[in-house]
Coordinates of C-alpha atoms in Angstrom, one line a residue:
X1 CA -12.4 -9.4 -42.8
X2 CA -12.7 -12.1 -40.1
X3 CA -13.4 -10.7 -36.9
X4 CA -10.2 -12.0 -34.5
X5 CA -10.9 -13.5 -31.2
X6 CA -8.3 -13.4 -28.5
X7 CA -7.8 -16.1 -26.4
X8 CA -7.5 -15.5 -22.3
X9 CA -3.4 -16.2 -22.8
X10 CA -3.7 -13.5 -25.6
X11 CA -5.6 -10.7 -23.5
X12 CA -2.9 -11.7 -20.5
X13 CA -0.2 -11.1 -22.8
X14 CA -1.7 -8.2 -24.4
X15 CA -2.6 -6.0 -21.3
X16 CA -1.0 -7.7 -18.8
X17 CA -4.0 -8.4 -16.8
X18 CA -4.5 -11.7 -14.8
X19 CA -6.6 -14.9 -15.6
X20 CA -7.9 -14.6 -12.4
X21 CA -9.0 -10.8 -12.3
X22 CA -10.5 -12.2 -15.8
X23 CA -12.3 -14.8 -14.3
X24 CA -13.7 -12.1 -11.6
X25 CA -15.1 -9.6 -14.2
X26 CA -16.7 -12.3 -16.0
X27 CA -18.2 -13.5 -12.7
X28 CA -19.1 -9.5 -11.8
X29 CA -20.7 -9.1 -15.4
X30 CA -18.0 -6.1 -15.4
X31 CA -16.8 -7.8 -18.8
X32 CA -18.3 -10.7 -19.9
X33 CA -15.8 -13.1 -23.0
X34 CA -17.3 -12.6 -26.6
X35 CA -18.2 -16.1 -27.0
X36 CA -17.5 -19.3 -24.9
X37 CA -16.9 -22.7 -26.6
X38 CA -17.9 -25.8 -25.9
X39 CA -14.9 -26.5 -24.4
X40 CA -15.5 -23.5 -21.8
X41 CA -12.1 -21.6 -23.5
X42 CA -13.2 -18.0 -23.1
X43 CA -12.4 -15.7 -26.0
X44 CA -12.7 -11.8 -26.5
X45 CA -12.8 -9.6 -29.5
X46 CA -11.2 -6.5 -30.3
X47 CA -14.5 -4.4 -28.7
X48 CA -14.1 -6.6 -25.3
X49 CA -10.2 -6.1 -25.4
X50 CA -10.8 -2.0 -25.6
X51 CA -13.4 -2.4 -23.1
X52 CA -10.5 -3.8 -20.7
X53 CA -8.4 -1.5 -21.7
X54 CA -10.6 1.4 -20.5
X55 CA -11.6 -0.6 -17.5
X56 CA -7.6 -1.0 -16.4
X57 CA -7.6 3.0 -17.0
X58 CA -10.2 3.4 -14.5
X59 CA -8.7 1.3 -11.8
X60 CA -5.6 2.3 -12.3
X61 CA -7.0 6.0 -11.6
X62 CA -8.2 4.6 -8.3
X63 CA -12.0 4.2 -9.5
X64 CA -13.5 0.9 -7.1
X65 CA -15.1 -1.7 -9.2
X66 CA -18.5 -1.0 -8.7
X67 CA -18.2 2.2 -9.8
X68 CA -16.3 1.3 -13.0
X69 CA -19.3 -1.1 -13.7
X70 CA -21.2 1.9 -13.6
X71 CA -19.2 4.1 -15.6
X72 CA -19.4 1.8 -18.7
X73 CA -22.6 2.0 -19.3
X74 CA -22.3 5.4 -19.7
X75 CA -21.2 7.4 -22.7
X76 CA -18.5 8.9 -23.5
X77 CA -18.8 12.4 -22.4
X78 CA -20.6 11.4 -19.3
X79 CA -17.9 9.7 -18.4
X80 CA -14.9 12.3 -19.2
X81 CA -17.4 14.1 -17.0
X82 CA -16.7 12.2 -14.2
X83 CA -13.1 12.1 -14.4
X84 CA -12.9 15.7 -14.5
X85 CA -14.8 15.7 -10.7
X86 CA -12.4 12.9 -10.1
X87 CA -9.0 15.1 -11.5
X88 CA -10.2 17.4 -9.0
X89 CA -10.3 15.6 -6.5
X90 CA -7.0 13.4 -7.1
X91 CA -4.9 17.0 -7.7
X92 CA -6.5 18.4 -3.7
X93 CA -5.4 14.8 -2.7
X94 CA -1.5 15.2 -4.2
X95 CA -1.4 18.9 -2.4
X96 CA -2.4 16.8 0.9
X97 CA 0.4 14.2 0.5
X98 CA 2.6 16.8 -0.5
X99 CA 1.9 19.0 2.7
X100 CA 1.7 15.2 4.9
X101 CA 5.5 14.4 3.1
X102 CA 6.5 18.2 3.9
X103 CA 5.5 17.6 7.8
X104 CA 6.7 14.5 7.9
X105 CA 10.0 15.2 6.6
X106 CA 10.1 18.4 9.3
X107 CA 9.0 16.1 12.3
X108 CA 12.2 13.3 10.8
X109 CA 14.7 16.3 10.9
X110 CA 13.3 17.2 14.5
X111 CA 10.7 19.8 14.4
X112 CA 7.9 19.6 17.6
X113 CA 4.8 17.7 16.7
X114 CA 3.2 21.0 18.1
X115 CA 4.8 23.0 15.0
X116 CA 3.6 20.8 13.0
X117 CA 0.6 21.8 10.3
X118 CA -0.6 18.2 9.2
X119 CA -4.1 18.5 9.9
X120 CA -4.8 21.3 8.1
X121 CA -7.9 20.0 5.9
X122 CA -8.9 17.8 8.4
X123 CA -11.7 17.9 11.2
X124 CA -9.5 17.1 13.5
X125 CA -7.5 20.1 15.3
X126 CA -4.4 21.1 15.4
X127 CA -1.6 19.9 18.2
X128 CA -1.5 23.1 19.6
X129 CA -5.6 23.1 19.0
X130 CA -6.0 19.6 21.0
X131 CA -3.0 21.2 23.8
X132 CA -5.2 24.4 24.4
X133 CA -8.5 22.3 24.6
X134 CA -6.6 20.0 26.9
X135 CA -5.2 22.7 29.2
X136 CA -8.7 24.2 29.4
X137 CA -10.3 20.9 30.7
X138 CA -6.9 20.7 33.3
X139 CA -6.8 23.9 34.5
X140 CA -10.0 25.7 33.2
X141 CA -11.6 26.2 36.7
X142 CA -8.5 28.1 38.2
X143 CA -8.1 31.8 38.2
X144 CA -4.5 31.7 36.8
X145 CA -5.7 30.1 33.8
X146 CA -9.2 32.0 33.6
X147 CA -6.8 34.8 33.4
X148 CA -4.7 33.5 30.8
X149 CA -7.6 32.8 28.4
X150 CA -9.4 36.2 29.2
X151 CA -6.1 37.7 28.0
X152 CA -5.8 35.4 24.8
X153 CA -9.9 36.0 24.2
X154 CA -9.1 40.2 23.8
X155 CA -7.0 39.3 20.6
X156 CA -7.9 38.7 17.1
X157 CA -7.3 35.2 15.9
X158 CA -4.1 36.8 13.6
X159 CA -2.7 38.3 16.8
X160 CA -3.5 34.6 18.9
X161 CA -1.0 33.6 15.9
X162 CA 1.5 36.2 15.6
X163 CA 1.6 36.2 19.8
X164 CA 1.8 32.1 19.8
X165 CA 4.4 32.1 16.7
X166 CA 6.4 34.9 18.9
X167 CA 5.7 32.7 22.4
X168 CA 7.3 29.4 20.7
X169 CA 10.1 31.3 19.3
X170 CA 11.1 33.2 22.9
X171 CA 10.6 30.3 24.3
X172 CA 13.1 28.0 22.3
X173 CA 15.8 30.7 22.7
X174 CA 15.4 30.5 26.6
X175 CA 15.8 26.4 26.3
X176 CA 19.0 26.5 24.1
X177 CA 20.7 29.0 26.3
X178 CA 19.6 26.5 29.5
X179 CA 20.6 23.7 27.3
X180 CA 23.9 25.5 27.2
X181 CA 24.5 25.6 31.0
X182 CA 23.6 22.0 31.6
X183 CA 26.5 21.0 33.3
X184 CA 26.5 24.2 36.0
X185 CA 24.4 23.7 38.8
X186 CA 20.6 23.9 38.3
X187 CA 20.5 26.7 41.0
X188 CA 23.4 29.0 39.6
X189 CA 23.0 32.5 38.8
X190 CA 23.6 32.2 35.2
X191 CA 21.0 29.8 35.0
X192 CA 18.4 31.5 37.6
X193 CA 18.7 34.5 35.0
X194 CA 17.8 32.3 31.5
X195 CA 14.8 31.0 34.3
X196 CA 13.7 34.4 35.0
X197 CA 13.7 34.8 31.2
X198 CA 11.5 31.8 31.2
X199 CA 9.0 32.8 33.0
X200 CA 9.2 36.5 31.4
X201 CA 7.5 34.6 28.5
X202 CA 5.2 32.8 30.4
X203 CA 3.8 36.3 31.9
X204 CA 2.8 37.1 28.4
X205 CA -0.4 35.7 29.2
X206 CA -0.7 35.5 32.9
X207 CA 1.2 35.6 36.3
X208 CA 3.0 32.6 37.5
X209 CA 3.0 32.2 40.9
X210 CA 5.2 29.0 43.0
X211 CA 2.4 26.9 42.9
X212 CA 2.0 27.6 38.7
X213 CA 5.7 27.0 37.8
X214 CA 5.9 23.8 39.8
X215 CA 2.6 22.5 37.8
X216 CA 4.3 23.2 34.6
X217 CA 7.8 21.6 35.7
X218 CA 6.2 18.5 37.3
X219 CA 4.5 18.4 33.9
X220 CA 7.5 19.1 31.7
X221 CA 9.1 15.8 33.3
X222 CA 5.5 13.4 33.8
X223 CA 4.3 13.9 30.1
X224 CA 6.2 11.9 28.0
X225 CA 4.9 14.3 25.1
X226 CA 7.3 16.7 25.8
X227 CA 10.5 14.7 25.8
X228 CA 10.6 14.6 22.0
X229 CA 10.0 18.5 22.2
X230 CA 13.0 18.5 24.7
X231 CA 15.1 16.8 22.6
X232 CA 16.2 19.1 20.2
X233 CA 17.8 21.7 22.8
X234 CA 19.6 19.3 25.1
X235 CA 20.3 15.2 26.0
X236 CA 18.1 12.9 27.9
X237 CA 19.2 14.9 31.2
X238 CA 18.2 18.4 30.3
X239 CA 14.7 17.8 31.3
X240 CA 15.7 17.4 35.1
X241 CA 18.1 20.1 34.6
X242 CA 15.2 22.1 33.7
X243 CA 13.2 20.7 36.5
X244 CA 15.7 21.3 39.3
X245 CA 16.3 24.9 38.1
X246 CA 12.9 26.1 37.9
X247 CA 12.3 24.4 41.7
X248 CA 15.3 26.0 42.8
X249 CA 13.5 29.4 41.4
X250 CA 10.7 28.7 43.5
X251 CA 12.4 27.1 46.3
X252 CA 14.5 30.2 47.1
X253 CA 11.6 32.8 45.7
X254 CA 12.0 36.2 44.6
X255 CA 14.4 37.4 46.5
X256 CA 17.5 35.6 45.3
X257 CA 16.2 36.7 42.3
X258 CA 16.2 40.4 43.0
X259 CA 19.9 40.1 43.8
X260 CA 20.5 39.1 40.1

């Protein structure tokens, strides 16, 4: 039986492939036509058409050219050798997307780029990793924080999560019942009490003093990072709100406080 040779308008319609990715594997050596004519009509045979086949495979599982050139020269089994390592590592890079497409629809819906677990198998830290490191080079020659991390340092990395989980949580309670009083006045007793509560939860890890809270107000309102936090408990005035009530706390002190 006559051997049949496709022409490049056969292999095109055949695999779909184009002339011109053609013309670039013959120009790479990746796959070279059967024979040439004359004419300089390029035509393949049924060995070069399964070669394409299996190099369209490899691509198509994300292999770069060089390293298909490679892997046909190879046999068989040293080949399905590779694509095992390369299953591996294609099914570790789906549960990556899957967890970056979880996160992502979390932070579309709402959730705080500081809850949010996207760099898990990455080198680079966590939100709340890069907010602790950036707090420490902040504040990390004052006593108040000294005393904050001294306090965080005597717990096990399970309870530094369990304590920060219940931290976020309190937290978030104490900003939708604010949210909730927005339209009283900043300095009202109702509010003064959900502030008190506030800073309950800050004295889980240290004592806040006047000059403390008014940091962390002046910081809630300056750092644009925390308006999309905001966000989710009130409109685009609750961060003032908050920032007027927790100045009228220190403004008036304990004492007004006491009277609660």
């Amino acid at each position: 039986m006559k051997t049949p040779y496709f022409t490049v308008k056969d292999i095109i319609q055949i695999t779909g492939v184009t002339k011109r990715a053609l013309h670039y594997y013959d120009k790479t050596d990746l796959l070279k036509p059967s024979k040439v004519e004359d004419n300089g009509y390029r035509f393949y045979d049924q060995e070069a058409l399964g070669n394409l086949q299996t190099i369209l495979l490899f691509k198509e599982m994300n292999f770069p050219l060089k390293d298909i050139a490679a892997m046909m020269n190879l046999s068989k089994d040293e080949q399905k050798e590779i694509l095992r390592e390369h299953l591996s590592t294609l099914v570790q890079r789906k549960q990556r997307l899957e967890t970056i497409i979880d996160q992502l629809d979390e932070y579309v819906d709402g959730t705080d780029i500081v809850h949010l677990n996207v760099f898990g198998d990455s080198p680079i830290q966590s939100i709340q990793e890069q907010y602790d490191s950036e707090a420490k080079l902040v504040y990390g020659d004052t006593e108040k924080y000294q005393e904050f991390e001294t306090n965080v340092n005597q717990l096990s990395e399970e309870e530094q999560q369990q304590v920060y989980q219940q931290f976020s949580l309190n937290m978030e309670k104490v900003f939708r019942k604010l949210a909730q009083h927005q339209d009283t006045s900043p300095a009202s007793v109702e509010v003064q009490k959900y502030i008190l509560e506030w800073k309950s939860c800050l004295e889980t890890f240290m004592v806040c003093d006047a000059e403390i809270l008014t940091c962390i107000a002046e910081v809630y309102v300056t750092d644009r990072r925390y308006a999309g936090y905001f966000a989710q408990f009130g409109d685009e005035d609750f961060l003032r709100f908050l920032y007027e009530a927790i100045m009228a706390w220190v403004k008036e002190g304990e004492p007004q406080n006491e009277k609660m």
